[in-house]
Amino acid sequence: MILKFVWENIRHKPMRTLLSILLIGVPVTLILTLTGLSHGFVEDSRKRAAGIGADIRVTPAGSNVLSFSNATMPLKLVDWMRAQPHVAQAMGTVVAPIGGFDALIGIDPPAFDKMSGGFIFDEGHTFQSPDDLLIDAWYADQRKVRAGSKLNILGHDWHVAGIVEPGKLGHLFVQMGPLQDLQGGAGKVSQIFLKLDSPSNVDSVIEYLKKKDDSFNVLSMAELESLISVDHIPLLTPFLHAVLGIAVVIAFLVVLMSMYMAVLQRTREIGILKSLGAANSLVMSLILAEALVMGFCGTILGIALTYATQYAIHRVMPASLPQAVVYIWWPIAGSIAIGAALLGALYPGIIAIRQDPIEALAYE
Amino acid sequence: MNDPIIRIRDLRKVYQMGKVLVEALRGVNLEVPKGEFLSIVGPSGSGKSTLFHIVGGLTPPSGGEVIVAGMDVSKVGNSGRTELRRKYVSFVFQKFNLLPNLTAGDNIRAALYISGQKTDSFAPEFQNVLDLLGIAGRLDHRPSELSGGEQQRVAIARALATKPAILLADEPTGNLDTANSLAVLSLLRDLNDRLGQTILMITHDAEAAEYGHRIVHMRDGRITETSTTGPRV
């Protein structure tokens, strides 16, 4: 019977109900989109790291797993590492952040091709001049450019020589030399990738390199992939907490206002229920059940809207903002929305149970 | 008619209106035997509605003793009065007071649900009551789809569904035309005659009051006169 009451009340005021559900759904979407973006970025980074085909990554000491460092390691270190036992290939790259999570990667094309198996070209060709730029298909979609277009990055006009399949280290590639010159870091690299004669030698080579020189971060690619997580995206965790807080406040206020209005509108009905002998617990249950339904429907709508934001973001920024669907966050976002909705319904519920039945019955 | 189902001794009720104390009831004494149809008449401000609200457990008395269906209303709190409304008394109001979002049938089921009775089907004897009230075919309609007379008959059905010890009717014909008023009053009298349902009705209308067995006249918070009506034909 409680469900009948709730259903008829919801049906009786469809606009109020739909608006409330929509407003509860928005913070759910906000949470799921943000977590989807962070997890999408991490997943994309992980795939691109794996796509290089290396076994070990060496970076300057103190560098973050995901942050891009300037080129500070000497290029001759690449040659030195290549000469170490079990190291089959060594490749230095220069990473130049260009805003957001994107970076221009300077590579040594022969070494890169040898280690990764080379680019697969959708359009155009490989590097032919110092200003040539290769971009992956996602970035090409995002910037709406094709092979032959010009792109100004870091104040330099680059010629898009080719569009390549995504999944190898970055989204934008130039030759290492021109990028070093542009950054004033001639003879320096940001990171070095090593491919060994056998993956079984990874641990021993890492130990060996650390003993030789402990001023670098030496990580196996497997370890690196496991370390690429949301926790390593700078400032994301506090930002996520702030969004969660905002979501709670929005859902709380929406339901508070909605149920407060509903209780005022239904003053007479509450009086009727009380005249029939409805206990305070039943009156409160009806208010909370309605909030629960709105919270649940808001969660479902919020999840559905997340797919809409995913589609929209993928259409606009497929390379810079990959958005994953993070199922584990569905119940978390839902719990937040429903919990806040129930919290928001408490005060109107208390008002309802405190109403004097005679005054409520006389309410016009 | 036998044991009193309502026994009131020196009932007083004082309201605080701002800084002013208003005495709505000033020592009312009344006994209502089980099965009686009692009419209470009086002008506005006479205290008849206050008496009705106290007997129905909608408001507590300020003093005196009020025993309704064995429950001493003057000694119970809010939950006790809620229990009184749930188990022993039912209301029929001037403005019908049906839940607007529910059908007539669901209004009746709501009362059954609140009183803890089964709601999936109506008992055969209650089905007879629905037939007597002439609303058996109107149960799927919402209040807005029913005439005033039909709404009041649904309200009566809802009040009777829980088999209350006392049916309290507050100006039940106040919003009805003459024909519907007569029909509702006849129904109440008929239900009293057939089922032995105790009814306490307050009304402004002297003619409506004649449907009761006894008429209690109130003025200025006191009972001023009690009269017995003649047999109805």
Coordinates of C-alpha atoms in Angstrom, one line a residue:
Chain A
M1 CA 0.0 0.0 0.0
I2 CA 2.9 2.4 0.7
L3 CA 4.1 1.8 -2.8
K4 CA 0.7 2.6 -4.1
F5 CA 0.6 5.9 -2.1
V6 CA 4.1 6.8 -3.4
W7 CA 3.3 5.8 -7.0
E8 CA 0.0 7.8 -7.0
N9 CA 1.7 10.8 -5.4
I10 CA 4.5 10.7 -8.0
R11 CA 2.0 10.2 -10.8
H12 CA -0.1 13.1 -9.6
K13 CA 2.7 15.6 -9.9
P14 CA 4.7 14.4 -12.9
M15 CA 6.5 17.7 -13.6
R16 CA 7.7 18.2 -10.0
T17 CA 8.8 14.5 -9.9
L18 CA 10.6 14.6 -13.2
L19 CA 12.3 17.9 -12.4
S20 CA 13.4 16.4 -9.0
I21 CA 14.7 13.2 -10.7
L22 CA 16.6 15.2 -13.3
L23 CA 18.2 17.4 -10.6
I24 CA 19.2 14.4 -8.6
G25 CA 20.5 12.8 -11.8
V26 CA 22.8 15.7 -12.6
P27 CA 25.2 15.2 -9.7
V28 CA 25.2 11.5 -10.4
T29 CA 26.3 12.3 -13.9
L30 CA 28.8 14.7 -12.6
I31 CA 30.4 12.1 -10.4
L32 CA 30.4 9.3 -13.0
T33 CA 31.7 11.6 -15.8
L34 CA 34.5 12.8 -13.6
T35 CA 35.5 9.3 -12.5
G36 CA 35.0 8.1 -16.0
L37 CA 37.3 10.7 -17.4
S38 CA 40.0 10.0 -14.8
H39 CA 39.8 6.3 -15.3
G40 CA 39.6 6.7 -19.0
F41 CA 42.8 8.8 -19.0
V42 CA 44.5 6.3 -16.8
E43 CA 43.4 3.4 -19.0
D44 CA 44.5 5.3 -22.1
S45 CA 47.9 6.1 -20.6
R46 CA 48.3 2.5 -19.5
K47 CA 47.5 1.2 -23.0
R48 CA 49.9 3.7 -24.6
A49 CA 52.6 2.8 -22.2
A50 CA 52.2 -0.8 -23.1
G51 CA 52.0 0.0 -26.8
I52 CA 55.7 1.0 -26.9
G53 CA 56.9 -2.5 -26.5
A54 CA 59.5 -1.7 -23.9
D55 CA 60.4 -3.6 -20.7
I56 CA 61.8 -0.8 -18.6
R57 CA 61.4 3.0 -18.3
V58 CA 64.0 5.2 -16.8
T59 CA 63.1 8.8 -15.7
P60 CA 64.9 11.5 -13.7
A61 CA 64.6 11.0 -9.9
G62 CA 61.6 12.6 -8.3
S63 CA 59.4 12.5 -11.4
N64 CA 55.8 11.4 -11.0
V65 CA 54.4 8.3 -12.7
L66 CA 52.1 10.4 -14.9
S67 CA 53.5 13.9 -14.9
F68 CA 55.6 15.1 -17.8
S69 CA 59.1 16.1 -16.9
N70 CA 61.4 18.4 -18.9
A71 CA 64.3 16.8 -20.7
T72 CA 67.0 16.6 -18.1
M73 CA 68.8 13.3 -18.7
P74 CA 71.8 13.4 -21.0
L75 CA 71.2 11.8 -24.4
K76 CA 74.5 9.9 -24.1
L77 CA 72.9 8.0 -21.3
V78 CA 70.8 6.2 -24.0
D79 CA 74.0 4.9 -25.6
W80 CA 75.4 3.9 -22.2
M81 CA 72.3 2.0 -21.3
R82 CA 72.2 0.3 -24.7
A83 CA 75.6 -1.1 -23.9
Q84 CA 74.6 -2.7 -20.6
P85 CA 74.1 -6.5 -20.2
H86 CA 70.8 -7.9 -21.5
V87 CA 69.7 -4.5 -22.9
A88 CA 68.7 -5.2 -26.5
Q89 CA 67.4 -1.7 -27.4
A90 CA 67.4 1.7 -25.8
M91 CA 65.3 4.7 -26.9
G92 CA 65.2 8.2 -25.5
T93 CA 62.2 10.5 -25.8
V94 CA 61.6 14.1 -25.1
V95 CA 58.2 15.0 -23.6
A96 CA 56.9 18.5 -23.9
P97 CA 53.5 19.3 -22.2
I98 CA 51.3 21.3 -24.5
G99 CA 48.3 21.9 -22.1
G100 CA 45.8 19.7 -20.4
F101 CA 46.9 16.1 -20.4
D102 CA 48.4 16.3 -23.9
A103 CA 52.1 16.3 -24.7
L104 CA 54.3 16.5 -27.8
I105 CA 56.6 13.5 -27.8
G106 CA 60.0 13.8 -29.5
I107 CA 61.3 10.5 -30.7
D108 CA 64.2 9.0 -32.5
P109 CA 62.2 7.5 -35.4
P110 CA 64.5 4.5 -36.2
A111 CA 64.8 3.5 -32.5
F112 CA 61.1 4.0 -32.0
D113 CA 60.1 1.9 -35.0
K114 CA 62.5 -0.8 -33.9
M115 CA 61.1 -1.0 -30.4
S116 CA 57.4 -0.5 -31.0
G117 CA 57.1 -2.1 -34.4
G118 CA 56.5 1.3 -36.1
F119 CA 53.4 3.4 -36.7
I120 CA 50.5 2.2 -38.7
F121 CA 49.5 5.0 -41.0
D122 CA 45.9 5.9 -41.7
E123 CA 47.0 8.8 -43.9
G124 CA 50.2 10.4 -45.1
H125 CA 53.8 9.3 -44.4
T126 CA 56.5 9.3 -41.9
F127 CA 58.9 12.1 -41.0
Q128 CA 60.6 13.7 -44.0
S129 CA 61.5 17.2 -42.7
P130 CA 62.2 18.7 -39.2
D131 CA 58.8 20.3 -39.0
D132 CA 56.9 17.1 -39.7
L133 CA 54.4 16.1 -37.1
L134 CA 52.6 12.7 -36.7
I135 CA 49.3 12.6 -34.8
D136 CA 47.1 9.7 -33.9
A137 CA 43.6 9.3 -35.4
W138 CA 41.9 10.5 -32.1
Y139 CA 43.8 13.7 -32.0
A140 CA 43.2 14.2 -35.7
D141 CA 39.5 13.9 -35.0
Q142 CA 39.7 16.2 -32.1
R143 CA 41.5 18.9 -34.0
K144 CA 39.7 18.2 -37.3
V145 CA 43.0 18.0 -39.2
R146 CA 44.2 15.7 -41.9
A147 CA 47.6 14.9 -43.4
G148 CA 49.0 18.0 -45.0
S149 CA 47.4 20.4 -42.5
K150 CA 49.4 22.8 -40.4
L151 CA 49.2 22.9 -36.5
N152 CA 50.8 25.5 -34.3
I153 CA 52.0 23.9 -31.2
L154 CA 54.4 25.5 -28.6
G155 CA 54.6 28.5 -30.9
H156 CA 55.9 26.5 -33.8
D157 CA 54.1 25.7 -37.1
W158 CA 54.2 22.0 -37.6
H159 CA 53.2 20.1 -40.8
V160 CA 51.0 17.2 -40.2
A161 CA 52.9 14.6 -42.2
G162 CA 50.8 11.6 -41.2
I163 CA 47.8 10.3 -39.2
V164 CA 48.6 7.1 -37.3
E165 CA 46.7 4.5 -35.4
P166 CA 46.5 5.3 -31.6
G167 CA 48.0 3.4 -28.8
K168 CA 51.8 4.1 -29.0
L169 CA 53.2 6.2 -26.2
G170 CA 51.4 9.5 -27.1
H171 CA 49.1 11.3 -29.4
L172 CA 51.5 13.7 -31.1
F173 CA 55.1 12.9 -32.3
V174 CA 57.9 14.9 -33.8
Q175 CA 61.5 14.2 -34.2
M176 CA 63.5 14.5 -31.1
G177 CA 66.1 17.0 -32.4
P178 CA 63.7 19.8 -33.5
L179 CA 61.9 19.5 -30.2
Q180 CA 65.1 19.6 -28.2
D181 CA 66.1 22.7 -30.1
L182 CA 62.6 24.3 -29.5
Q183 CA 62.9 23.6 -25.8
G184 CA 66.5 24.6 -25.5
G185 CA 67.4 21.2 -24.3
A186 CA 69.8 19.9 -26.9
G187 CA 71.3 16.6 -26.0
K188 CA 68.8 16.0 -23.2
V189 CA 65.9 13.5 -23.0
S190 CA 62.9 13.1 -20.6
Q191 CA 62.7 9.4 -20.4
I192 CA 64.5 6.3 -21.7
F193 CA 62.8 3.1 -22.7
L194 CA 64.7 -0.2 -22.6
K195 CA 63.9 -3.4 -24.3
L196 CA 65.7 -6.5 -23.0
D197 CA 66.9 -9.6 -24.6
S198 CA 64.4 -11.5 -22.4
P199 CA 61.6 -10.2 -20.2
S200 CA 62.8 -12.7 -17.5
N201 CA 65.9 -10.4 -17.0
V202 CA 63.8 -7.3 -16.1
D203 CA 64.4 -7.5 -12.3
S204 CA 68.1 -8.2 -12.6
V205 CA 68.6 -5.3 -15.0
I206 CA 66.7 -2.9 -12.8
E207 CA 68.8 -4.0 -9.8
Y208 CA 71.9 -3.6 -11.9
L209 CA 71.0 -0.1 -13.1
K210 CA 70.1 1.1 -9.6
K211 CA 73.4 -0.1 -8.3
K212 CA 75.2 1.6 -11.1
D213 CA 73.4 5.0 -10.6
D214 CA 70.7 5.7 -8.1
S215 CA 69.8 9.1 -9.5
F216 CA 67.1 7.8 -11.8
N217 CA 63.7 6.2 -11.4
V218 CA 63.9 2.8 -12.9
L219 CA 60.6 0.9 -13.3
S220 CA 59.6 -2.1 -15.2
M221 CA 56.7 -1.4 -17.6
A222 CA 54.5 -3.9 -15.7
E223 CA 55.2 -2.0 -12.5
L224 CA 54.6 1.3 -14.3
E225 CA 51.3 0.1 -15.7
S226 CA 50.2 -0.9 -12.2
L227 CA 51.3 2.5 -10.8
I228 CA 49.3 4.4 -13.4
S229 CA 46.2 5.1 -11.4
V230 CA 43.8 7.8 -10.5
D231 CA 45.8 8.5 -7.3
H232 CA 48.7 9.7 -9.4
I233 CA 46.7 12.3 -11.4
P234 CA 47.7 15.6 -9.6
L235 CA 44.9 17.2 -7.6
L236 CA 42.3 14.7 -8.9
T237 CA 41.5 13.2 -5.5
P238 CA 40.7 16.5 -3.8
F239 CA 38.8 17.6 -6.9
L240 CA 36.8 14.4 -6.9
H241 CA 36.0 14.8 -3.2
A242 CA 34.8 18.4 -3.9
V243 CA 32.5 17.1 -6.6
L244 CA 31.2 14.4 -4.3
G245 CA 30.5 17.1 -1.7
I246 CA 28.7 19.2 -4.3
A247 CA 26.7 16.2 -5.5
V248 CA 25.6 15.5 -1.9
V249 CA 24.6 19.1 -1.3
I250 CA 22.6 19.3 -4.6
A251 CA 20.7 16.1 -4.1
F252 CA 20.0 17.0 -0.5
L253 CA 18.7 20.5 -1.4
V254 CA 16.7 19.2 -4.4
V255 CA 14.9 16.6 -2.4
L256 CA 14.6 19.0 0.6
M257 CA 12.9 21.6 -1.5
S258 CA 10.8 19.1 -3.5
M259 CA 9.6 17.2 -0.5
Y260 CA 9.0 20.4 1.5
M261 CA 6.8 21.7 -1.2
A262 CA 5.1 18.3 -1.4
V263 CA 4.4 18.2 2.3
L264 CA 3.0 21.7 2.1
Q265 CA 0.8 20.8 -0.8
R266 CA -0.3 17.7 0.9
T267 CA -1.0 19.2 4.3
R268 CA -4.7 18.2 4.1
E269 CA -3.8 14.7 2.9
I270 CA -1.5 14.3 5.9
G271 CA -4.3 15.4 8.1
I272 CA -6.6 12.8 6.5
L273 CA -4.0 10.1 7.0
K274 CA -3.7 11.1 10.7
S275 CA -7.5 11.1 11.1
L276 CA -7.5 7.6 9.8
G277 CA -5.0 6.7 12.5
A278 CA -1.8 6.8 10.6
A279 CA 1.2 6.7 13.0
N280 CA 4.0 9.1 12.7
S281 CA 6.2 6.3 11.5
L282 CA 3.9 5.6 8.5
V283 CA 3.7 9.3 7.6
M284 CA 7.5 9.5 7.7
S285 CA 7.8 6.2 5.7
L286 CA 5.7 7.7 2.9
I287 CA 7.9 10.8 2.7
L288 CA 11.1 8.7 2.8
A289 CA 9.8 6.2 0.3
E290 CA 9.0 8.9 -2.2
A291 CA 12.5 10.4 -1.7
L292 CA 13.9 6.9 -2.1
V293 CA 12.1 6.4 -5.4
M294 CA 13.2 9.8 -6.6
G295 CA 16.8 9.1 -5.6
F296 CA 16.8 5.7 -7.3
C297 CA 15.2 7.1 -10.5
G298 CA 17.7 10.0 -10.3
T299 CA 20.6 7.5 -10.1
I300 CA 19.3 5.6 -13.2
L301 CA 18.8 8.8 -15.1
G302 CA 22.3 10.0 -14.0
I303 CA 23.9 6.8 -15.2
A304 CA 22.0 7.1 -18.6
L305 CA 23.2 10.7 -18.9
T306 CA 26.8 9.6 -18.3
Y307 CA 26.6 7.7 -21.6
A308 CA 25.4 10.9 -23.2
T309 CA 28.4 12.8 -21.8
Q310 CA 30.7 10.0 -22.9
Y311 CA 29.3 10.2 -26.4
A312 CA 29.5 14.0 -26.5
I313 CA 33.1 14.2 -25.1
H314 CA 34.3 11.4 -27.4
R315 CA 32.9 13.4 -30.3
V316 CA 34.6 16.6 -29.2
M317 CA 37.9 15.5 -27.5
P318 CA 38.5 11.8 -28.1
A319 CA 42.3 12.1 -27.6
S320 CA 42.6 14.5 -24.6
L321 CA 39.5 13.3 -22.7
P322 CA 38.9 9.6 -23.0
Q323 CA 36.0 8.7 -20.8
A324 CA 35.6 5.1 -19.4
V325 CA 32.5 3.6 -17.9
V326 CA 33.4 2.8 -14.3
Y327 CA 30.8 0.4 -13.1
I328 CA 32.1 0.2 -9.6
W329 CA 31.2 3.9 -9.2
W330 CA 27.5 3.3 -10.1
P331 CA 26.5 2.0 -6.6
I332 CA 28.8 4.6 -5.0
A333 CA 27.2 7.5 -6.9
G334 CA 23.8 6.0 -6.4
S335 CA 24.3 5.6 -2.7
I336 CA 25.4 9.3 -2.5
A337 CA 22.3 10.4 -4.4
I338 CA 19.9 8.2 -2.5
G339 CA 21.5 9.0 0.9
A340 CA 21.3 12.7 0.2
A341 CA 17.7 12.4 -1.0
L342 CA 16.7 10.6 2.2
L343 CA 18.6 13.1 4.3
G344 CA 16.8 15.9 2.4
A345 CA 13.4 14.2 3.0
L346 CA 13.9 14.0 6.8
Y347 CA 13.1 17.6 7.6
P348 CA 9.9 17.7 5.5
G349 CA 9.0 14.4 7.1
I350 CA 9.5 15.8 10.6
I351 CA 7.3 18.8 9.6
A352 CA 4.6 16.4 8.3
I353 CA 4.6 14.3 11.5
R354 CA 4.4 17.4 13.7
Q355 CA 1.4 18.8 11.9
D356 CA -1.6 19.2 14.0
P357 CA -4.3 17.0 12.5
I358 CA -7.1 19.5 13.0
E359 CA -5.2 22.3 11.4
A360 CA -4.1 20.0 8.6
L361 CA -7.7 19.0 7.9
A362 CA -8.7 22.6 7.8
Y363 CA -5.9 23.5 5.3
E364 CA -7.2 24.8 2.0
Chain B
M1 CA -28.8 0.5 23.6
N2 CA -26.8 -0.4 26.7
D3 CA -23.4 0.4 28.3
P4 CA -22.1 3.8 27.5
I5 CA -19.4 3.7 24.8
I6 CA -18.5 7.3 25.5
R7 CA -18.4 8.7 29.0
I8 CA -17.5 12.3 29.6
R9 CA -17.1 13.9 33.0
D10 CA -16.5 17.6 33.6
L11 CA -14.7 18.0 30.2
R12 CA -12.8 21.2 29.8
K13 CA -10.7 22.5 26.9
V14 CA -8.8 25.7 26.9
Y15 CA -7.0 27.1 23.9
Q16 CA -4.3 29.7 24.0
M17 CA -4.9 32.3 21.3
G18 CA -1.8 34.5 21.5
K19 CA -1.9 35.9 25.1
V20 CA -5.6 35.1 25.5
L21 CA -7.0 31.9 27.0
V22 CA -10.2 30.8 25.3
E23 CA -12.4 28.3 27.2
A24 CA -14.0 26.1 24.4
L25 CA -15.5 23.6 26.8
R26 CA -16.5 24.5 30.3
G27 CA -17.4 21.2 32.1
V28 CA -19.3 18.9 29.7
N29 CA -20.9 15.8 31.0
L30 CA -22.2 13.2 28.6
E31 CA -22.8 9.5 28.2
V32 CA -23.5 7.9 24.9
P33 CA -24.7 4.3 25.0
K34 CA -23.4 1.8 22.5
G35 CA -25.6 1.8 19.3
E36 CA -27.0 5.3 19.8
F37 CA -27.2 7.8 17.0
L38 CA -26.5 11.1 18.8
S39 CA -26.8 14.5 17.2
I40 CA -25.0 17.5 18.7
V41 CA -26.3 20.9 17.6
G42 CA -25.3 24.4 18.5
P43 CA -24.2 27.6 17.0
S44 CA -20.6 28.4 15.9
G45 CA -18.4 28.7 19.0
S46 CA -20.7 26.5 21.1
G47 CA -17.9 23.9 21.5
K48 CA -19.5 21.1 19.6
S49 CA -16.5 20.8 17.2
T50 CA -14.1 20.8 20.1
L51 CA -16.1 18.0 21.8
F52 CA -16.0 16.1 18.5
H53 CA -12.3 16.5 18.1
I54 CA -11.6 15.4 21.7
V55 CA -13.8 12.3 21.4
G56 CA -12.1 11.5 18.1
G57 CA -8.6 11.8 19.6
L58 CA -7.7 14.7 17.3
T59 CA -6.8 16.9 20.2
P60 CA -6.3 16.3 24.0
P61 CA -8.6 17.6 26.6
S62 CA -7.4 20.2 29.1
G63 CA -9.3 18.7 32.0
G64 CA -11.9 16.2 33.0
E65 CA -12.4 12.6 32.0
V66 CA -13.2 11.2 28.6
I67 CA -13.5 7.5 28.1
V68 CA -14.1 6.4 24.5
A69 CA -14.5 2.6 23.8
G70 CA -12.8 1.9 27.1
M71 CA -9.8 4.2 26.5
D72 CA -9.3 7.1 28.8
V73 CA -8.5 9.8 26.3
S74 CA -7.6 12.3 29.0
K75 CA -4.7 10.1 30.1
V76 CA -3.1 9.0 26.8
G77 CA -0.6 10.9 24.7
N78 CA -0.3 11.4 21.0
S79 CA 0.4 7.8 20.3
G80 CA -2.6 6.7 22.4
R81 CA -4.9 9.1 20.5
T82 CA -3.5 7.8 17.2
E83 CA -4.3 4.3 18.4
L84 CA -7.9 5.5 19.3
R85 CA -8.3 6.8 15.7
R86 CA -6.8 3.7 14.2
K87 CA -8.9 1.2 16.2
Y88 CA -12.0 2.7 17.7
V89 CA -13.3 5.8 15.9
S90 CA -13.8 6.8 12.3
F91 CA -14.6 10.2 10.8
V92 CA -17.0 11.5 8.1
F93 CA -16.2 15.1 7.4
Q94 CA -18.2 17.9 5.8
K95 CA -15.6 18.2 3.0
F96 CA -15.4 14.5 2.5
N97 CA -11.6 14.4 3.0
L98 CA -10.9 11.7 0.5
L99 CA -7.3 11.2 -0.6
P100 CA -7.5 12.9 -4.0
N101 CA -4.8 10.8 -5.7
L102 CA -6.4 7.5 -4.8
T103 CA -9.5 5.8 -6.3
A104 CA -12.5 5.4 -4.1
G105 CA -11.5 1.7 -3.6
D106 CA -8.0 2.6 -2.6
N107 CA -9.3 5.2 -0.2
I108 CA -11.1 2.4 1.6
R109 CA -8.0 0.1 1.3
A110 CA -5.9 2.9 2.8
A111 CA -8.1 3.0 5.9
L112 CA -7.9 -0.8 6.1
Y113 CA -4.1 -0.8 5.7
I114 CA -3.7 1.8 8.4
S115 CA -5.8 -0.2 10.8
G116 CA -3.8 -3.2 10.0
Q117 CA -6.5 -5.2 8.2
K118 CA -6.1 -7.0 4.9
T119 CA -6.6 -4.9 1.8
D120 CA -6.6 -7.4 -1.1
S121 CA -10.4 -8.0 -1.0
F122 CA -13.4 -6.6 0.9
A123 CA -15.2 -8.9 3.4
P124 CA -18.7 -10.0 2.2
E125 CA -20.5 -8.1 4.9
F126 CA -18.6 -4.9 3.8
Q127 CA -19.6 -5.7 0.2
N128 CA -23.2 -5.4 1.5
V129 CA -22.4 -2.0 3.0
L130 CA -21.0 -0.9 -0.4
D131 CA -24.2 -2.1 -2.0
L132 CA -26.3 -0.3 0.6
L133 CA -24.3 2.9 -0.1
G134 CA -24.7 2.4 -3.8
I135 CA -21.0 2.9 -4.6
A136 CA -20.0 -0.7 -5.4
G137 CA -19.7 0.2 -9.1
R138 CA -17.8 3.5 -8.5
L139 CA -14.8 2.1 -6.6
D140 CA -12.4 2.6 -9.6
H141 CA -13.1 6.3 -9.8
R142 CA -11.0 9.0 -8.2
P143 CA -12.8 11.6 -6.0
S144 CA -12.6 14.2 -8.7
E145 CA -14.7 11.9 -10.9
L146 CA -17.5 11.5 -8.3
S147 CA -20.4 13.7 -7.4
G148 CA -20.5 15.3 -3.9
G149 CA -23.1 12.7 -2.8
E150 CA -21.0 9.9 -4.1
Q151 CA -17.8 11.2 -2.4
Q152 CA -19.6 11.5 0.9
R153 CA -20.9 7.9 0.5
V154 CA -17.3 6.7 -0.2
A155 CA -16.2 8.6 2.9
I156 CA -18.9 6.8 4.9
A157 CA -17.8 3.5 3.4
R158 CA -14.2 4.2 4.3
A159 CA -15.2 5.1 7.8
L160 CA -17.2 1.9 8.2
A161 CA -14.6 -0.4 6.6
T162 CA -12.5 -0.7 9.7
K163 CA -15.6 -1.6 11.8
P164 CA -15.1 1.3 14.3
A165 CA -16.8 1.4 17.6
I166 CA -17.9 4.9 16.9
L167 CA -18.6 6.8 13.7
L168 CA -18.0 10.5 14.1
A169 CA -19.7 12.7 11.5
D170 CA -18.9 16.4 11.3
E171 CA -21.6 18.2 9.4
P172 CA -21.8 15.3 6.9
T173 CA -24.4 17.1 4.8
G174 CA -22.9 20.6 4.9
N175 CA -21.6 20.4 1.3
L176 CA -24.5 18.5 -0.2
D177 CA -27.7 19.5 -1.9
T178 CA -31.0 18.7 -0.3
A179 CA -31.6 15.4 -2.1
N180 CA -28.1 14.1 -1.3
S181 CA -28.3 15.4 2.3
L182 CA -31.5 13.4 2.8
A183 CA -29.9 10.3 1.2
V184 CA -26.8 10.5 3.4
L185 CA -28.8 11.1 6.6
S186 CA -31.1 8.2 5.7
L187 CA -28.0 6.0 5.1
L188 CA -26.5 6.9 8.4
R189 CA -29.8 6.2 10.2
D190 CA -30.1 2.9 8.2
L191 CA -26.6 1.9 9.1
N192 CA -27.3 2.6 12.7
D193 CA -30.5 0.6 12.6
R194 CA -29.1 -2.4 10.7
L195 CA -25.6 -2.6 12.1
G196 CA -26.1 -1.0 15.5
Q197 CA -23.3 1.4 14.6
T198 CA -22.8 4.1 17.2
I199 CA -22.9 7.5 15.5
L200 CA -22.1 10.9 16.9
M201 CA -23.0 13.6 14.5
I202 CA -22.5 17.4 14.9
T203 CA -24.7 19.6 12.7
H204 CA -26.1 23.1 12.4
D205 CA -29.1 21.8 10.8
A206 CA -32.0 21.1 13.1
E207 CA -33.8 18.9 10.6
A208 CA -30.6 16.8 10.1
A209 CA -30.3 16.5 13.9
E210 CA -33.8 14.8 14.0
Y211 CA -32.3 11.7 12.4
G212 CA -30.5 10.9 15.7
H213 CA -32.1 9.2 18.6
R214 CA -31.2 12.0 20.9
I215 CA -30.2 15.6 20.4
V216 CA -27.7 17.4 22.6
H217 CA -27.8 21.2 22.4
M218 CA -24.6 23.1 23.2
R219 CA -23.9 26.8 23.8
D220 CA -20.8 28.6 25.2
G221 CA -19.0 25.4 25.9
R222 CA -21.7 23.7 27.8
I223 CA -24.6 21.3 27.2
T224 CA -27.7 23.3 27.6
E225 CA -30.4 20.8 26.7
T226 CA -30.9 17.2 25.8
S227 CA -33.9 16.0 23.9
T228 CA -35.1 12.7 22.5
T229 CA -36.4 12.5 19.0
G230 CA -39.5 10.7 17.9
P231 CA -39.5 7.5 15.9
R232 CA -38.7 8.0 12.2
V233 CA -41.1 6.6 9.6

